[in-house]
Amino acid sequence: MATALPARLPERYLTPEDLCRIFSVPLETVHHWRKKRTGPPAIRIGKHLRYDPAAVHAWTTQLTDAA
């Protein structure tokens, strides 16, 4: 999965839908990553999931280094 990140991630926390757009994957894939703990770490804010852009970047770097 060698997907290039945008030149710059947003400053705000990312939603699951943002990850779908960034990686061109369906929402079910993002939920599967979370369920299996294979994706970037998420935090829960109230009833909403959010992803720290720095953690998403670190996750993609880790995937790239492992490939």
mmCIF file of N, CA and C in Angstrom:
data_model
loop_
_atom_site.group_PDB
_atom_site.id
_atom_site.type_symbol
_atom_site.label_atom_id
_atom_site.label_comp_id
_atom_site.label_asym_id
_atom_site.label_seq_id
_atom_site.Cartn_x
_atom_site.Cartn_y
_atom_site.Cartn_z
ATOM 1 N N MET A 1 0.849 -1.165 0.000
ATOM 2 C CA MET A 1 0.000 0.000 0.000
ATOM 3 C C MET A 1 0.899 1.233 0.000
ATOM 4 N N ALA A 2 1.406 1.596 -1.114
ATOM 5 C CA ALA A 2 2.312 2.738 -1.227
ATOM 6 C C ALA A 2 1.543 3.973 -1.676
ATOM 7 N N THR A 3 0.708 4.488 -0.797
ATOM 8 C CA THR A 3 -0.079 5.669 -1.112
ATOM 9 C C THR A 3 0.669 6.899 -0.622
ATOM 10 N N ALA A 4 0.844 7.856 -1.497
ATOM 11 C CA ALA A 4 1.536 9.085 -1.116
ATOM 12 C C ALA A 4 0.582 9.991 -0.347
ATOM 13 N N LEU A 5 1.068 10.520 0.741
ATOM 14 C CA LEU A 5 0.268 11.479 1.510
ATOM 15 C C LEU A 5 0.244 12.808 0.776
ATOM 16 N N PRO A 6 -0.792 13.598 1.017
ATOM 17 C CA PRO A 6 -0.772 14.943 0.451
ATOM 18 C C PRO A 6 0.470 15.681 0.946
ATOM 19 N N ALA A 7 0.880 16.704 0.221
ATOM 20 C CA ALA A 7 2.084 17.448 0.591
ATOM 21 C C ALA A 7 2.019 17.911 2.039
ATOM 22 N N ARG A 8 0.840 18.246 2.490
ATOM 23 C CA ARG A 8 0.696 18.710 3.869
ATOM 24 C C ARG A 8 -0.650 18.258 4.407
ATOM 25 N N LEU A 9 -0.638 17.595 5.550
ATOM 26 C CA LEU A 9 -1.882 17.189 6.191
ATOM 27 C C LEU A 9 -2.512 18.392 6.885
ATOM 28 N N PRO A 10 -3.830 18.367 7.064
ATOM 29 C CA PRO A 10 -4.482 19.483 7.764
ATOM 30 C C PRO A 10 -3.964 19.629 9.189
ATOM 31 N N GLU A 11 -4.083 20.814 9.731
ATOM 32 C CA GLU A 11 -3.651 21.091 11.107
ATOM 33 C C GLU A 11 -4.621 20.479 12.120
ATOM 34 N N ARG A 12 -5.860 20.291 11.715
ATOM 35 C CA ARG A 12 -6.896 19.790 12.619
ATOM 36 C C ARG A 12 -6.836 18.263 12.699
ATOM 37 N N TYR A 13 -7.492 17.712 13.688
ATOM 38 C CA TYR A 13 -7.607 16.264 13.770
ATOM 39 C C TYR A 13 -8.426 15.770 12.596
ATOM 40 N N LEU A 14 -8.079 14.592 12.098
ATOM 41 C CA LEU A 14 -8.716 14.027 10.916
ATOM 42 C C LEU A 14 -9.883 13.128 11.304
ATOM 43 N N THR A 15 -10.901 13.102 10.470
ATOM 44 C CA THR A 15 -12.039 12.217 10.659
ATOM 45 C C THR A 15 -11.776 10.920 9.894
ATOM 46 N N PRO A 16 -12.553 9.881 10.172
ATOM 47 C CA PRO A 16 -12.420 8.664 9.363
ATOM 48 C C PRO A 16 -12.651 8.945 7.870
ATOM 49 N N GLU A 17 -13.559 9.840 7.562
ATOM 50 C CA GLU A 17 -13.823 10.200 6.166
ATOM 51 C C GLU A 17 -12.607 10.878 5.534
ATOM 52 N N ASP A 18 -11.870 11.669 6.318
ATOM 53 C CA ASP A 18 -10.630 12.270 5.814
ATOM 54 C C ASP A 18 -9.639 11.184 5.420
ATOM 55 N N LEU A 19 -9.516 10.151 6.250
ATOM 56 C CA LEU A 19 -8.604 9.058 5.922
ATOM 57 C C LEU A 19 -9.037 8.351 4.644
ATOM 58 N N CYS A 20 -10.341 8.214 4.453
ATOM 59 C CA CYS A 20 -10.849 7.613 3.214
ATOM 60 C C CYS A 20 -10.390 8.410 2.006
ATOM 61 N N ARG A 21 -10.491 9.725 2.088
ATOM 62 C CA ARG A 21 -10.086 10.572 0.970
ATOM 63 C C ARG A 21 -8.570 10.540 0.764
ATOM 64 N N ILE A 22 -7.818 10.588 1.858
ATOM 65 C CA ILE A 22 -6.356 10.610 1.758
ATOM 66 C C ILE A 22 -5.826 9.323 1.131
ATOM 67 N N PHE A 23 -6.352 8.185 1.568
ATOM 68 C CA PHE A 23 -5.823 6.895 1.120
ATOM 69 C C PHE A 23 -6.653 6.245 0.020
ATOM 70 N N SER A 24 -7.735 6.890 -0.390
ATOM 71 C CA SER A 24 -8.618 6.351 -1.443
ATOM 72 C C SER A 24 -9.101 4.944 -1.103
ATOM 73 N N VAL A 25 -9.623 4.800 0.113
ATOM 74 C CA VAL A 25 -10.165 3.523 0.566
ATOM 75 C C VAL A 25 -11.587 3.751 1.069
ATOM 76 N N PRO A 26 -12.397 2.702 1.089
ATOM 77 C CA PRO A 26 -13.750 2.842 1.627
ATOM 78 C C PRO A 26 -13.729 3.008 3.152
ATOM 79 N N LEU A 27 -14.793 3.552 3.676
ATOM 80 C CA LEU A 27 -14.914 3.764 5.120
ATOM 81 C C LEU A 27 -14.808 2.444 5.882
ATOM 82 N N GLU A 28 -15.297 1.380 5.295
ATOM 83 C CA GLU A 28 -15.219 0.066 5.946
ATOM 84 C C GLU A 28 -13.763 -0.334 6.195
ATOM 85 N N THR A 29 -12.872 0.043 5.295
ATOM 86 C CA THR A 29 -11.453 -0.278 5.470
ATOM 87 C C THR A 29 -10.882 0.459 6.679
ATOM 88 N N VAL A 30 -11.227 1.720 6.826
ATOM 89 C CA VAL A 30 -10.750 2.503 7.979
ATOM 90 C C VAL A 30 -11.270 1.883 9.271
ATOM 91 N N HIS A 31 -12.533 1.470 9.286
ATOM 92 C CA HIS A 31 -13.092 0.833 10.481
ATOM 93 C C HIS A 31 -12.418 -0.524 10.737
ATOM 94 N N HIS A 32 -12.093 -1.238 9.670
ATOM 95 C CA HIS A 32 -11.399 -2.528 9.808
ATOM 96 C C HIS A 32 -10.008 -2.312 10.416
ATOM 97 N N TRP A 33 -9.289 -1.277 9.945
ATOM 98 C CA TRP A 33 -7.970 -0.961 10.508
ATOM 99 C C TRP A 33 -8.076 -0.742 12.013
ATOM 100 N N ARG A 34 -9.086 0.013 12.423
ATOM 101 C CA ARG A 34 -9.245 0.311 13.852
ATOM 102 C C ARG A 34 -9.581 -0.950 14.633
ATOM 103 N N LYS A 35 -10.502 -1.730 14.105
ATOM 104 C CA LYS A 35 -10.921 -2.957 14.790
ATOM 105 C C LYS A 35 -9.757 -3.924 14.970
ATOM 106 N N LYS A 36 -8.930 -4.067 13.935
ATOM 107 C CA LYS A 36 -7.796 -4.989 13.980
ATOM 108 C C LYS A 36 -6.528 -4.343 14.546
ATOM 109 N N ARG A 37 -6.599 -3.047 14.850
ATOM 110 C CA ARG A 37 -5.451 -2.293 15.375
ATOM 111 C C ARG A 37 -4.256 -2.334 14.430
ATOM 112 N N THR A 38 -4.541 -2.218 13.143
ATOM 113 C CA THR A 38 -3.482 -2.203 12.147
ATOM 114 C C THR A 38 -3.313 -0.825 11.509
ATOM 115 N N GLY A 39 -4.213 0.077 11.794
ATOM 116 C CA GLY A 39 -4.162 1.419 11.217
ATOM 117 C C GLY A 39 -3.589 2.427 12.183
ATOM 118 N N PRO A 40 -3.674 3.696 11.824
ATOM 119 C CA PRO A 40 -3.179 4.737 12.731
ATOM 120 C C PRO A 40 -4.037 4.786 13.994
ATOM 121 N N PRO A 41 -3.437 5.144 15.113
ATOM 122 C CA PRO A 41 -4.215 5.201 16.352
ATOM 123 C C PRO A 41 -5.246 6.323 16.294
ATOM 124 N N ALA A 42 -6.415 6.032 16.814
ATOM 125 C CA ALA A 42 -7.501 7.019 16.859
ATOM 126 C C ALA A 42 -7.790 7.383 18.306
ATOM 127 N N ILE A 43 -8.382 8.543 18.475
ATOM 128 C CA ILE A 43 -8.851 8.944 19.803
ATOM 129 C C ILE A 43 -10.347 9.203 19.688
ATOM 130 N N ARG A 44 -11.037 8.996 20.767
ATOM 131 C CA ARG A 44 -12.474 9.233 20.788
ATOM 132 C C ARG A 44 -12.726 10.558 21.499
ATOM 133 N N ILE A 45 -13.438 11.422 20.811
ATOM 134 C CA ILE A 45 -13.851 12.699 21.388
ATOM 135 C C ILE A 45 -15.365 12.664 21.422
ATOM 136 N N GLY A 46 -15.899 12.423 22.621
ATOM 137 C CA GLY A 46 -17.335 12.188 22.722
ATOM 138 C C GLY A 46 -17.657 10.909 21.976
ATOM 139 N N LYS A 47 -18.553 10.982 21.007
ATOM 140 C CA LYS A 47 -18.894 9.805 20.217
ATOM 141 C C LYS A 47 -18.158 9.771 18.876
ATOM 142 N N HIS A 48 -17.242 10.693 18.671
ATOM 143 C CA HIS A 48 -16.561 10.821 17.392
ATOM 144 C C HIS A 48 -15.122 10.306 17.454
ATOM 145 N N LEU A 49 -14.687 9.656 16.376
ATOM 146 C CA LEU A 49 -13.297 9.222 16.248
ATOM 147 C C LEU A 49 -12.515 10.303 15.524
ATOM 148 N N ARG A 50 -11.308 10.554 16.004
ATOM 149 C CA ARG A 50 -10.433 11.520 15.343
ATOM 150 C C ARG A 50 -9.027 10.944 15.316
ATOM 151 N N TYR A 51 -8.265 11.371 14.304
ATOM 152 C CA TYR A 51 -6.898 10.908 14.104
ATOM 153 C C TYR A 51 -5.964 12.104 14.111
ATOM 154 N N ASP A 52 -4.894 11.993 14.869
ATOM 155 C CA ASP A 52 -3.873 13.037 14.917
ATOM 156 C C ASP A 52 -3.072 12.964 13.613
ATOM 157 N N PRO A 53 -2.972 14.072 12.867
ATOM 158 C CA PRO A 53 -2.220 14.044 11.610
ATOM 159 C C PRO A 53 -0.783 13.550 11.784
ATOM 160 N N ALA A 54 -0.148 13.889 12.897
ATOM 161 C CA ALA A 54 1.226 13.426 13.140
ATOM 162 C C ALA A 54 1.266 11.904 13.300
ATOM 163 N N ALA A 55 0.257 11.333 13.948
ATOM 164 C CA ALA A 55 0.196 9.882 14.121
ATOM 165 C C ALA A 55 -0.068 9.189 12.783
ATOM 166 N N VAL A 56 -0.893 9.798 11.936
ATOM 167 C CA VAL A 56 -1.156 9.242 10.606
ATOM 168 C C VAL A 56 0.131 9.260 9.786
ATOM 169 N N HIS A 57 0.856 10.349 9.866
ATOM 170 C CA HIS A 57 2.120 10.448 9.136
ATOM 171 C C HIS A 57 3.120 9.404 9.646
ATOM 172 N N ALA A 58 3.222 9.250 10.955
ATOM 173 C CA ALA A 58 4.135 8.253 11.535
ATOM 174 C C ALA A 58 3.737 6.839 11.097
ATOM 175 N N TRP A 59 2.447 6.569 11.053
ATOM 176 C CA TRP A 59 1.955 5.257 10.628
ATOM 177 C C TRP A 59 2.348 4.979 9.187
ATOM 178 N N THR A 60 2.162 5.947 8.300
ATOM 179 C CA THR A 60 2.529 5.735 6.902
ATOM 180 C C THR A 60 4.034 5.589 6.742
ATOM 181 N N THR A 61 4.809 6.327 7.537
ATOM 182 C CA THR A 61 6.262 6.185 7.494
ATOM 183 C C THR A 61 6.673 4.786 7.925
ATOM 184 N N GLN A 62 6.035 4.281 8.966
ATOM 185 C CA GLN A 62 6.324 2.932 9.449
ATOM 186 C C GLN A 62 6.000 1.898 8.367
ATOM 187 N N LEU A 63 4.882 2.076 7.663
ATOM 188 C CA LEU A 63 4.518 1.151 6.585
ATOM 189 C C LEU A 63 5.528 1.197 5.452
ATOM 190 N N THR A 64 5.973 2.402 5.117
ATOM 191 C CA THR A 64 6.942 2.582 4.050
ATOM 192 C C THR A 64 8.275 1.946 4.403
ATOM 193 N N ASP A 65 8.704 2.132 5.656
ATOM 194 C CA ASP A 65 9.977 1.554 6.100
ATOM 195 C C ASP A 65 9.930 0.029 6.123
ATOM 196 N N ALA A 66 8.756 -0.520 6.409
ATOM 197 C CA ALA A 66 8.606 -1.975 6.496
ATOM 198 C C ALA A 66 8.554 -2.621 5.114
ATOM 199 N N ALA A 67 8.227 -1.839 4.097
ATOM 200 C CA ALA A 67 8.068 -2.411 2.737
ATOM 201 C C ALA A 67 9.388 -2.666 2.068
#
